[in-house]
Amino acid sequence: MNAKILSRGAIGVAVAVALSAGYVAGHRDVPAPQIISPAEAAALMPAEAAAKTGVPDFSGLVETYGPAVVNISAKHVVKQTALRGNRGNLNGNQLPIDPNDPFFQFYKRFFGGMPGMQGGDGGGGGDAPDQPSASLGSGFIISSDGYILTNAHVVDGANVVTVKLTDKREFKAKVVGADKQSDVAVLKIDASSLPTVKIGDPRQSKVGQWVVAIGSPYGFDNTVTSGIISAKSRSLPHENYTPFIQTDVPVNPGNSGGPLFNLQGEVIGINSMIYSQTGGFQGLSFAIPINEAIKVKDQLVKTGHVSRGRLGVAVQGLNQTLANSFGMQKPQGALVSSVDANGPAAKAGLQPGDVILSVNGDDVSDSSDLPAKIAGITPGSTATLKVWRDKASKDVKVTIGSFSDAKVASTDKADQQTQLQGRLGVAVRPLTPDEKSSASVSHGLLVQQAGGAAASAGIQPGDVILAVNGRPVTNIDQLKQMISGAGNSIALLIQRDNAQIFVPVDLG
């Protein structure tokens, strides 16, 4: 066995010698890999180092742009009464949270909390003195005169914000503005000739490319971690306006607000969220694309607040079954599941069952694309939507509203019950006037029992069937006719717990 190992080693040496001489059998003109010194590698950006050595070397990036990454300490005065009963909240979160809530377990903000923020003595009176607390985060300098980007949740509610540079200098920072919707905040310190990062274009990045994070996890300043881009344009619960970059870069409490670099040393994102069941890194990190953050920054610096366009619809993605139900060859676009009455979409004639394919000529490949595209349109301006309706596309002109516009809904009829046998397999009855008023709908059939195809699709008793393939359902006979005349699949518009969604049903 040893002889075989030595033999392989000898072959390896022979190949190495051949390569160093620039020779590969049958390919005499193949150039030899370049040999560079550690000092030369350190001076290169990772992409250059990878091209010359075969592996990325991040030391040059860290030396060049590490000084532009800062540690942020935000001090708060927390009302003792607000903390009562919240023992064990993650990372200093001061809001009451149900630890069994799946969203609490799924997406957690991460900034390092001091023990005082865990709070909650479980009893006592309401007149306890206010308790000071602090949170730690990261940020990065984007202009030499002292503008800094970070996450809004890092400085939310802070009385004093302190920025510490890598050269140990500390500055009191002014919060120029913070936007909770995008989780972006802009700080300003009184300094000049500061080191800055280079801004890149995340749209040019690709899944599988190397990325680097620099930040202050658990307060350890200028910690460097690396990984790859796992996915792009991730849509997360309650985060409608940000197409997140997903990575497997190790980030932890305190990394929040720090930069995500590409191999060229350009910032392409702000590290903002992690997926975690423990509060620590578990392989899924999410960053705000820097181009979205810069748009927010520009508005915050100019006006102190962010203005967003609003369409007034709820949308969902399509799978192949839903696409078939609407006569589409492939699933694409954003399926409208509900329309706010008196909102911009309703005034333009948009309906549940419409599929929005593009906005001003810019394709909507998935439902997660739409909110950011609409939000970026100036309120009051006109947008052209390409909409798929009745198995054909058409253009719809919409006057975009403001995000601050209120949402409105509607109401209406009867009492009877029947069993729909066969293809769908539900027992339904019309809604009573009180039920319509409570659900804020003008029509629909209440599901009392579900079996067969409906149960397999996830339809439950208590759901309200509002439409079939985008056509409103007002009575039981109409539903029967729609089901009997349908193909192998349909899309039911269902209302459940005041939310509307299209459910694909395979009728076989």
Short mmCIF file of C-alpha atoms in Angstrom, two decimals:
data_model
loop_
_atom_site.label_atom_id
_atom_site.label_comp_id
_atom_site.label_asym_id
_atom_site.label_seq_id
_atom_site.Cartn_x
_atom_site.Cartn_y
_atom_site.Cartn_z
CA MET A 1 0.00 0.00 0.00
CA ASN A 2 2.83 2.36 0.86
CA ALA A 3 4.38 1.70 -2.50
CA LYS A 4 1.17 2.74 -4.22
CA ILE A 5 1.00 5.96 -2.24
CA LEU A 6 4.59 6.81 -3.06
CA SER A 7 3.91 6.06 -6.69
CA ARG A 8 1.01 8.47 -6.75
CA GLY A 9 3.18 11.05 -5.07
CA ALA A 10 5.82 10.64 -7.71
CA ILE A 11 3.22 11.10 -10.43
CA GLY A 12 2.01 14.24 -8.68
CA VAL A 13 5.55 15.64 -8.62
CA ALA A 14 6.03 14.87 -12.29
CA VAL A 15 2.79 16.64 -13.21
CA ALA A 16 3.71 19.62 -11.05
CA VAL A 17 7.09 19.90 -12.79
CA ALA A 18 5.42 19.70 -16.18
CA LEU A 19 2.94 22.41 -15.26
CA SER A 20 5.67 24.67 -13.90
CA ALA A 21 7.42 24.34 -17.22
CA GLY A 22 4.26 25.43 -19.00
CA TYR A 23 3.69 22.03 -20.57
CA VAL A 24 0.66 19.73 -20.56
CA ALA A 25 0.71 16.64 -22.79
CA GLY A 26 -1.05 17.42 -26.03
CA HIS A 27 -1.37 21.15 -25.13
CA ARG A 28 2.08 22.65 -25.30
CA ASP A 29 0.86 26.26 -25.32
CA VAL A 30 -1.10 26.13 -22.03
CA PRO A 31 0.39 28.86 -19.78
CA ALA A 32 1.66 27.91 -16.34
CA PRO A 33 -0.09 29.28 -13.25
CA GLN A 34 1.56 32.42 -11.93
CA ILE A 35 3.36 32.21 -8.63
CA ILE A 36 2.93 35.38 -6.55
CA SER A 37 4.18 36.27 -3.12
CA PRO A 38 1.87 36.73 -0.10
CA ALA A 39 2.57 40.46 -0.19
CA GLU A 40 1.54 40.67 -3.83
CA ALA A 41 -1.61 38.65 -3.14
CA ALA A 42 -2.56 40.95 -0.27
CA ALA A 43 -2.44 43.95 -2.58
CA LEU A 44 -4.97 42.38 -4.93
CA MET A 45 -8.74 42.42 -4.72
CA PRO A 46 -10.12 38.90 -4.18
CA ALA A 47 -11.18 38.52 -7.82
CA GLU A 48 -7.65 39.28 -9.02
CA ALA A 49 -6.14 36.99 -6.40
CA ALA A 50 -8.50 34.20 -7.41
CA ALA A 51 -7.55 34.63 -11.07
CA LYS A 52 -3.83 34.35 -10.25
CA THR A 53 -3.83 31.76 -7.46
CA GLY A 54 -7.08 29.83 -7.92
CA VAL A 55 -8.50 30.85 -4.53
CA PRO A 56 -9.77 34.25 -3.33
CA ASP A 57 -7.60 36.15 -0.87
CA PHE A 58 -9.65 38.71 1.05
CA SER A 59 -6.76 40.39 2.86
CA GLY A 60 -6.38 43.15 0.26
CA LEU A 61 -10.08 43.94 0.47
CA VAL A 62 -9.98 44.07 4.27
CA GLU A 63 -6.89 46.29 4.34
CA THR A 64 -8.40 48.68 1.79
CA TYR A 65 -12.00 48.93 2.99
CA GLY A 66 -11.97 47.59 6.55
CA PRO A 67 -11.20 51.07 7.97
CA ALA A 68 -14.49 52.33 6.47
CA VAL A 69 -16.52 49.85 8.54
CA VAL A 70 -17.57 51.22 11.92
CA ASN A 71 -18.93 49.95 15.20
CA ILE A 72 -22.20 51.55 16.35
CA SER A 73 -23.39 51.75 19.93
CA ALA A 74 -26.95 52.97 20.47
CA LYS A 75 -27.99 53.88 24.01
CA HIS A 76 -31.63 53.94 25.02
CA VAL A 77 -33.67 54.87 28.06
CA VAL A 78 -36.26 52.11 28.33
CA LYS A 79 -39.44 52.44 30.35
CA GLN A 80 -39.40 49.72 32.99
CA THR A 81 -43.12 49.10 32.52
CA ALA A 82 -42.54 48.39 28.82
CA LEU A 83 -40.15 45.59 29.72
CA ARG A 84 -42.36 43.75 32.17
CA GLY A 85 -43.04 40.14 31.23
CA ASN A 86 -40.68 40.13 28.22
CA ARG A 87 -37.86 38.07 29.70
CA GLY A 88 -35.91 36.15 27.07
CA ASN A 89 -36.64 38.35 24.04
CA LEU A 90 -34.03 38.00 21.34
CA ASN A 91 -31.16 40.47 21.08
CA GLY A 92 -32.67 43.19 23.22
CA ASN A 93 -35.99 43.44 21.40
CA GLN A 94 -38.22 45.52 23.65
CA LEU A 95 -41.55 44.51 22.11
CA PRO A 96 -43.69 41.70 23.58
CA ILE A 97 -43.12 38.62 21.43
CA ASP A 98 -44.70 35.19 21.46
CA PRO A 99 -41.77 32.75 21.17
CA ASN A 100 -44.14 30.21 19.58
CA ASP A 101 -44.95 32.59 16.73
CA PRO A 102 -43.36 31.03 13.61
CA PHE A 103 -42.32 34.45 12.34
CA PHE A 104 -40.52 35.08 15.64
CA GLN A 105 -38.67 31.81 15.18
CA PHE A 106 -38.06 32.39 11.48
CA TYR A 107 -36.84 35.90 10.75
CA LYS A 108 -35.03 37.68 13.60
CA ARG A 109 -33.29 41.02 13.55
CA PHE A 110 -29.79 40.77 14.89
CA PHE A 111 -28.13 43.50 16.92
CA GLY A 112 -26.25 42.67 20.12
CA GLY A 113 -28.41 43.44 23.18
CA MET A 114 -27.12 44.16 26.66
CA PRO A 115 -28.54 42.10 29.53
CA GLY A 116 -30.56 45.07 30.75
CA MET A 117 -32.65 44.93 27.58
CA GLN A 118 -33.86 41.40 28.24
CA GLY A 119 -35.87 42.97 31.04
CA GLY A 120 -39.00 41.91 32.83
CA ASP A 121 -39.16 41.29 36.52
CA GLY A 122 -42.51 39.53 36.21
CA GLY A 123 -44.20 41.67 38.81
CA GLY A 124 -44.11 44.85 40.83
CA GLY A 125 -45.70 48.22 40.29
CA GLY A 126 -45.65 50.42 37.23
CA ASP A 127 -43.59 53.26 38.74
CA ALA A 128 -40.14 51.66 38.56
CA PRO A 129 -37.36 54.01 37.35
CA ASP A 130 -36.39 54.09 33.68
CA GLN A 131 -33.64 51.62 32.79
CA PRO A 132 -30.72 52.53 30.51
CA SER A 133 -29.81 49.97 27.86
CA ALA A 134 -27.62 49.70 24.81
CA SER A 135 -27.42 47.82 21.53
CA LEU A 136 -24.49 47.19 19.25
CA GLY A 137 -24.41 47.14 15.48
CA SER A 138 -22.28 47.93 12.47
CA GLY A 139 -22.22 50.50 9.69
CA PHE A 140 -20.01 51.79 6.91
CA ILE A 141 -18.85 55.22 5.74
CA ILE A 142 -20.13 56.21 2.31
CA SER A 143 -18.69 59.75 2.09
CA SER A 144 -15.46 61.25 3.42
CA ASP A 145 -17.41 64.01 5.22
CA GLY A 146 -19.05 61.55 7.60
CA TYR A 147 -22.25 60.01 6.17
CA ILE A 148 -22.77 56.43 7.36
CA LEU A 149 -25.25 53.72 6.36
CA THR A 150 -26.63 51.19 8.84
CA ASN A 151 -29.90 49.43 9.69
CA ALA A 152 -32.85 51.38 11.06
CA HIS A 153 -33.39 48.80 13.81
CA VAL A 154 -29.85 49.36 15.12
CA VAL A 155 -30.63 52.98 16.08
CA ASP A 156 -34.39 52.73 16.56
CA GLY A 157 -35.42 54.70 19.67
CA ALA A 158 -31.83 55.55 20.59
CA ASN A 159 -31.10 58.63 22.70
CA VAL A 160 -27.35 58.61 22.02
CA VAL A 161 -25.57 57.00 19.05
CA THR A 162 -21.79 56.55 19.20
CA VAL A 163 -19.66 55.59 16.20
CA LYS A 164 -16.23 54.03 16.74
CA LEU A 165 -13.70 53.84 13.92
CA THR A 166 -10.98 51.22 13.50
CA ASP A 167 -8.37 53.80 14.61
CA LYS A 168 -10.20 53.94 17.99
CA ARG A 169 -11.64 57.43 17.44
CA GLU A 170 -15.22 57.85 18.68
CA PHE A 171 -17.87 60.30 17.51
CA LYS A 172 -21.38 61.15 18.62
CA ALA A 173 -23.58 60.59 15.56
CA LYS A 174 -26.69 62.40 14.39
CA VAL A 175 -29.47 60.23 12.97
CA VAL A 176 -30.21 62.00 9.69
CA GLY A 177 -33.15 59.70 9.03
CA ALA A 178 -34.37 56.14 9.44
CA ASP A 179 -36.82 54.21 7.28
CA LYS A 180 -38.37 51.20 9.00
CA GLN A 181 -39.96 49.86 5.82
CA SER A 182 -36.56 49.25 4.20
CA ASP A 183 -34.64 49.02 7.51
CA VAL A 184 -32.13 51.64 6.31
CA ALA A 185 -30.79 54.50 8.44
CA VAL A 186 -28.37 57.33 7.65
CA LEU A 187 -26.02 58.72 10.31
CA LYS A 188 -23.71 61.75 10.19
CA ILE A 189 -20.56 62.33 12.22
CA ASP A 190 -18.56 65.56 12.38
CA ALA A 191 -15.34 64.50 10.67
CA SER A 192 -13.52 64.87 7.38
CA SER A 193 -11.12 62.92 5.15
CA LEU A 194 -12.61 59.65 6.32
CA PRO A 195 -12.03 56.31 4.57
CA THR A 196 -14.99 55.23 2.45
CA VAL A 197 -16.30 52.09 0.78
CA LYS A 198 -16.87 51.65 -2.94
CA ILE A 199 -20.50 51.13 -4.00
CA GLY A 200 -21.22 48.31 -6.44
CA ASP A 201 -24.21 47.11 -8.45
CA PRO A 202 -25.90 44.04 -6.89
CA ARG A 203 -27.81 43.48 -10.13
CA GLN A 204 -24.54 42.32 -11.69
CA SER A 205 -23.88 39.77 -8.96
CA LYS A 206 -24.63 36.09 -9.51
CA VAL A 207 -25.74 33.25 -7.30
CA GLY A 208 -22.68 31.23 -6.29
CA GLN A 209 -20.24 34.17 -6.25
CA TRP A 210 -18.06 34.82 -3.22
CA VAL A 211 -19.03 37.64 -0.84
CA VAL A 212 -17.48 39.02 2.35
CA ALA A 213 -19.04 40.59 5.44
CA ILE A 214 -17.25 42.90 7.84
CA GLY A 215 -18.91 43.91 11.10
CA SER A 216 -18.96 43.66 14.88
CA PRO A 217 -20.63 40.38 15.87
CA TYR A 218 -21.15 40.35 19.63
CA GLY A 219 -19.06 43.53 19.77
CA PHE A 220 -15.90 42.04 18.20
CA ASP A 221 -14.90 44.96 15.96
CA ASN A 222 -13.95 44.48 12.30
CA THR A 223 -14.64 40.76 12.17
CA VAL A 224 -14.38 39.34 8.65
CA THR A 225 -16.46 36.39 7.41
CA SER A 226 -17.04 35.05 3.91
CA GLY A 227 -19.38 32.82 1.93
CA ILE A 228 -21.36 32.81 -1.29
CA ILE A 229 -24.56 34.33 -2.61
CA SER A 230 -27.20 31.66 -2.05
CA ALA A 231 -30.11 33.37 -3.81
CA LYS A 232 -31.31 36.78 -4.99
CA SER A 233 -34.59 38.70 -4.79
CA ARG A 234 -35.80 36.84 -1.74
CA SER A 235 -39.22 37.99 -0.50
CA LEU A 236 -39.60 37.66 3.28
CA PRO A 237 -42.73 37.85 5.47
CA HIS A 238 -43.66 41.46 6.34
CA GLU A 239 -40.74 42.77 4.24
CA ASN A 240 -42.60 43.73 1.08
CA TYR A 241 -40.33 46.38 -0.37
CA THR A 242 -36.91 44.73 -0.31
CA PRO A 243 -35.70 41.98 -2.70
CA PHE A 244 -33.14 40.54 -0.27
CA ILE A 245 -29.82 38.96 -1.19
CA GLN A 246 -29.53 35.61 0.58
CA THR A 247 -26.05 34.40 1.55
CA ASP A 248 -24.41 31.74 3.70
CA VAL A 249 -21.94 34.26 5.14
CA PRO A 250 -21.67 33.78 8.93
CA VAL A 251 -23.30 36.82 10.51
CA ASN A 252 -24.42 37.14 14.11
CA PRO A 253 -25.85 39.73 16.54
CA GLY A 254 -23.81 42.89 16.00
CA ASN A 255 -23.19 42.32 12.27
CA SER A 256 -26.46 44.11 11.53
CA GLY A 257 -25.92 47.21 9.41
CA GLY A 258 -22.50 46.13 8.16
CA PRO A 259 -21.46 45.90 4.50
CA LEU A 260 -21.55 42.89 2.19
CA PHE A 261 -18.67 43.05 -0.34
CA ASN A 262 -18.22 41.33 -3.68
CA LEU A 263 -14.86 40.07 -4.96
CA GLN A 264 -14.11 43.47 -6.52
CA GLY A 265 -14.23 45.08 -3.08
CA GLU A 266 -17.56 46.80 -3.81
CA VAL A 267 -20.43 46.96 -1.33
CA ILE A 268 -23.47 45.21 -2.79
CA GLY A 269 -25.62 44.95 0.33
CA ILE A 270 -26.29 45.79 3.98
CA ASN A 271 -26.43 42.73 6.24
CA SER A 272 -29.82 42.96 7.91
CA MET A 273 -31.43 39.64 8.90
CA ILE A 274 -30.70 36.06 9.72
CA TYR A 275 -32.75 32.89 9.74
CA SER A 276 -32.31 31.44 13.19
CA GLN A 277 -34.02 29.29 15.77
CA THR A 278 -31.34 30.03 18.35
CA GLY A 279 -30.43 33.69 17.75
CA GLY A 280 -27.08 32.70 16.23
CA PHE A 281 -25.90 31.97 12.69
CA GLN A 282 -27.49 28.93 11.04
CA GLY A 283 -26.47 29.31 7.42
CA LEU A 284 -29.05 31.79 6.13
CA SER A 285 -28.33 35.52 6.07
CA PHE A 286 -30.18 38.29 4.25
CA ALA A 287 -28.82 41.60 2.97
CA ILE A 288 -30.55 44.70 1.62
CA PRO A 289 -29.32 45.38 -1.95
CA ILE A 290 -27.19 48.51 -1.84
CA ASN A 291 -28.94 50.10 -4.84
CA GLU A 292 -32.21 49.99 -2.89
CA ALA A 293 -30.48 51.38 0.20
CA ILE A 294 -28.91 54.26 -1.75
CA LYS A 295 -32.34 55.29 -3.08
CA VAL A 296 -33.59 55.45 0.52
CA LYS A 297 -30.45 57.29 1.65
CA ASP A 298 -30.85 59.97 -1.02
CA GLN A 299 -34.43 60.70 0.09
CA LEU A 300 -33.55 60.68 3.79
CA VAL A 301 -30.69 63.12 3.27
CA LYS A 302 -32.78 65.38 1.05
CA THR A 303 -36.15 65.39 2.84
CA GLY A 304 -35.79 63.38 6.04
CA HIS A 305 -38.40 60.82 4.97
CA VAL A 306 -39.09 58.32 2.18
CA SER A 307 -41.95 58.62 -0.31
CA ARG A 308 -43.22 55.41 -1.93
CA GLY A 309 -45.73 54.64 -4.62
CA ARG A 310 -48.74 52.47 -3.80
CA LEU A 311 -50.95 50.37 -6.08
CA GLY A 312 -53.46 49.04 -3.55
CA VAL A 313 -53.44 45.32 -4.31
CA ALA A 314 -52.42 42.11 -2.60
CA VAL A 315 -50.49 39.76 -4.88
CA GLN A 316 -49.17 36.22 -4.84
CA GLY A 317 -46.92 34.09 -6.99
CA LEU A 318 -48.09 31.60 -9.61
CA ASN A 319 -47.24 27.95 -9.99
CA GLN A 320 -47.89 25.92 -13.14
CA THR A 321 -51.37 24.85 -11.98
CA LEU A 322 -52.44 28.45 -11.41
CA ALA A 323 -50.92 29.49 -14.71
CA ASN A 324 -52.90 26.76 -16.49
CA SER A 325 -56.08 27.94 -14.77
CA PHE A 326 -55.63 31.42 -16.23
CA GLY A 327 -54.64 30.18 -19.68
CA MET A 328 -50.94 31.06 -19.35
CA GLN A 329 -48.20 28.91 -20.83
CA LYS A 330 -45.84 29.39 -17.90
CA PRO A 331 -46.03 30.87 -14.39
CA GLN A 332 -44.82 34.45 -14.43
CA GLY A 333 -45.90 37.82 -13.07
CA ALA A 334 -47.82 38.80 -9.95
CA LEU A 335 -51.31 37.37 -9.45
CA VAL A 336 -53.73 39.92 -7.94
CA SER A 337 -55.59 38.23 -5.09
CA SER A 338 -57.41 41.31 -3.74
CA VAL A 339 -57.91 44.96 -4.63
CA ASP A 340 -58.39 47.78 -2.12
CA ALA A 341 -61.68 49.53 -2.87
CA ASN A 342 -61.15 53.18 -3.83
CA GLY A 343 -57.41 52.54 -4.16
CA PRO A 344 -55.35 53.36 -7.29
CA ALA A 345 -55.73 49.83 -8.72
CA ALA A 346 -59.50 49.76 -8.20
CA LYS A 347 -59.87 53.15 -9.89
CA ALA A 348 -57.89 51.83 -12.85
CA GLY A 349 -60.12 48.75 -13.12
CA LEU A 350 -57.75 46.07 -11.85
CA GLN A 351 -59.51 42.94 -10.59
CA PRO A 352 -58.66 39.85 -8.53
CA GLY A 353 -57.41 37.28 -11.02
CA ASP A 354 -55.46 39.78 -13.10
CA VAL A 355 -51.80 38.89 -13.54
CA ILE A 356 -49.44 41.87 -13.68
CA LEU A 357 -46.72 41.03 -16.23
CA SER A 358 -44.79 44.30 -16.38
CA VAL A 359 -44.62 47.85 -15.02
CA ASN A 360 -43.67 50.59 -17.49
CA GLY A 361 -42.14 47.92 -19.74
CA ASP A 362 -40.08 46.39 -16.93
CA ASP A 363 -40.95 42.69 -16.62
CA VAL A 364 -42.39 41.34 -13.38
CA SER A 365 -40.97 37.82 -13.27
CA ASP A 366 -42.35 37.03 -9.81
CA SER A 367 -44.78 38.53 -7.33
CA SER A 368 -41.85 39.62 -5.12
CA ASP A 369 -40.70 41.97 -7.92
CA LEU A 370 -43.86 44.07 -7.93
CA PRO A 371 -43.81 45.89 -4.55
CA ALA A 372 -40.31 47.31 -5.07
CA LYS A 373 -41.13 48.42 -8.63
CA ILE A 374 -44.31 50.22 -7.53
CA ALA A 375 -42.65 51.70 -4.44
CA GLY A 376 -40.00 53.27 -6.65
CA ILE A 377 -42.57 55.21 -8.71
CA THR A 378 -43.31 58.79 -7.67
CA PRO A 379 -46.81 59.10 -6.17
CA GLY A 380 -49.15 60.94 -8.53
CA SER A 381 -47.40 59.78 -11.69
CA THR A 382 -48.97 57.44 -14.25
CA ALA A 383 -47.70 53.91 -14.75
CA THR A 384 -48.52 51.47 -17.54
CA LEU A 385 -49.19 47.92 -16.38
CA LYS A 386 -49.28 44.99 -18.77
CA VAL A 387 -52.01 42.73 -17.37
CA TRP A 388 -53.07 39.20 -18.29
CA ARG A 389 -56.88 38.89 -18.18
CA ASP A 390 -59.29 36.50 -19.90
CA LYS A 391 -56.41 34.67 -21.60
CA ALA A 392 -55.03 37.80 -23.24
CA SER A 393 -52.73 40.67 -22.29
CA LYS A 394 -53.78 44.31 -22.16
CA ASP A 395 -52.30 47.61 -21.01
CA VAL A 396 -53.81 49.37 -18.00
CA LYS A 397 -52.96 52.95 -17.03
CA VAL A 398 -52.76 53.54 -13.27
CA THR A 399 -52.23 56.76 -11.34
CA ILE A 400 -49.89 55.66 -8.56
CA GLY A 401 -50.98 56.58 -5.05
CA SER A 402 -48.97 57.29 -1.92
CA PHE A 403 -47.95 54.58 0.53
CA SER A 404 -49.64 56.55 3.31
CA ASP A 405 -53.07 56.17 1.63
CA ALA A 406 -55.62 54.32 3.81
CA LYS A 407 -56.92 50.92 2.81
CA VAL A 408 -60.66 50.45 2.23
CA ALA A 409 -62.90 47.37 1.59
CA SER A 410 -66.65 46.57 0.82
CA THR A 411 -70.00 44.42 1.71
CA ASP A 412 -73.75 42.36 0.96
CA LYS A 413 -76.94 38.38 1.10
CA ALA A 414 -78.75 34.82 2.22
CA ASP A 415 -78.99 31.47 4.00
CA GLN A 416 -78.96 27.99 2.49
CA GLN A 417 -76.71 24.93 2.32
CA THR A 418 -75.82 22.29 -0.25
CA GLN A 419 -73.29 19.57 -0.92
CA LEU A 420 -71.17 19.86 -4.04
CA GLN A 421 -70.34 16.30 -4.97
CA GLY A 422 -67.77 15.06 -7.43
CA ARG A 423 -65.00 17.20 -8.82
CA LEU A 424 -64.56 19.87 -6.13
CA GLY A 425 -65.98 18.16 -3.04
CA VAL A 426 -67.12 21.01 -0.75
CA ALA A 427 -70.27 21.79 1.19
CA VAL A 428 -71.00 25.53 0.89
CA ARG A 429 -73.68 28.07 1.69
CA PRO A 430 -74.12 31.77 0.92
CA LEU A 431 -72.88 34.26 3.48
CA THR A 432 -75.35 36.02 5.75
CA PRO A 433 -75.39 39.83 5.70
CA ASP A 434 -73.59 39.90 9.05
CA GLU A 435 -70.91 37.51 7.78
CA LYS A 436 -70.36 39.66 4.70
CA SER A 437 -70.03 42.75 6.84
CA SER A 438 -67.63 41.03 9.21
CA ALA A 439 -65.48 39.70 6.35
CA SER A 440 -65.72 42.98 4.40
CA VAL A 441 -66.84 41.23 1.21
CA SER A 442 -69.84 41.77 -1.08
CA HIS A 443 -70.25 38.14 -2.19
CA GLY A 444 -68.93 34.65 -1.64
CA LEU A 445 -69.78 31.15 -0.42
CA LEU A 446 -68.81 29.85 3.01
CA VAL A 447 -67.13 26.43 3.02
CA GLN A 448 -68.71 24.19 5.68
CA GLN A 449 -67.05 20.92 4.74
CA ALA A 450 -64.11 20.11 2.45
CA GLY A 451 -63.00 16.82 0.94
CA GLY A 452 -61.60 15.38 -2.26
CA ALA A 453 -59.81 17.82 -4.56
CA ALA A 454 -60.64 20.84 -2.38
CA ALA A 455 -59.19 19.28 0.79
CA SER A 456 -56.10 18.13 -1.11
CA ALA A 457 -55.56 21.73 -2.22
CA GLY A 458 -55.78 22.98 1.37
CA ILE A 459 -59.34 24.34 1.38
CA GLN A 460 -60.73 24.32 4.93
CA PRO A 461 -64.12 24.80 6.61
CA GLY A 462 -64.53 28.49 7.32
CA ASP A 463 -62.88 29.59 4.06
CA VAL A 464 -64.91 31.88 1.81
CA ILE A 465 -64.87 31.11 -1.93
CA LEU A 466 -64.91 34.46 -3.74
CA ALA A 467 -64.06 33.59 -7.33
CA VAL A 468 -63.18 30.80 -9.77
CA ASN A 469 -60.43 31.59 -12.27
CA GLY A 470 -60.92 35.27 -11.51
CA ARG A 471 -64.71 35.25 -12.06
CA PRO A 472 -66.69 36.26 -8.95
CA VAL A 473 -68.96 33.61 -7.39
CA THR A 474 -72.28 34.98 -6.13
CA ASN A 475 -74.39 31.83 -5.67
CA ILE A 476 -74.20 28.04 -5.46
CA ASP A 477 -75.65 27.34 -8.91
CA GLN A 478 -73.04 29.59 -10.46
CA LEU A 479 -70.25 27.70 -8.64
CA LYS A 480 -71.64 24.37 -9.90
CA GLN A 481 -71.69 25.62 -13.48
CA MET A 482 -68.14 26.94 -13.21
CA ILE A 483 -66.84 23.65 -11.83
CA SER A 484 -68.68 21.48 -14.38
CA GLY A 485 -67.34 23.57 -17.26
CA ALA A 486 -63.76 23.79 -15.97
CA GLY A 487 -60.75 21.93 -17.28
CA ASN A 488 -58.40 19.79 -15.22
CA SER A 489 -57.47 22.62 -12.87
CA ILE A 490 -59.00 25.77 -11.45
CA ALA A 491 -57.87 28.68 -9.31
CA LEU A 492 -60.14 29.40 -6.34
CA LEU A 493 -59.92 32.84 -4.76
CA ILE A 494 -60.26 32.16 -1.05
CA GLN A 495 -60.61 34.54 1.89
CA ARG A 496 -59.31 33.25 5.20
CA ASP A 497 -58.72 35.34 8.33
CA ASN A 498 -59.25 38.59 6.35
CA ALA A 499 -56.56 37.64 3.83
CA GLN A 500 -57.22 36.63 0.24
CA ILE A 501 -55.21 34.15 -1.83
CA PHE A 502 -55.64 32.10 -5.00
CA VAL A 503 -55.48 28.35 -4.35
CA PRO A 504 -54.76 26.02 -7.29
CA VAL A 505 -57.05 22.98 -7.30
CA ASP A 506 -56.30 19.91 -9.42
CA LEU A 507 -59.67 18.51 -10.46
CA GLY A 508 -58.14 15.50 -12.21
#
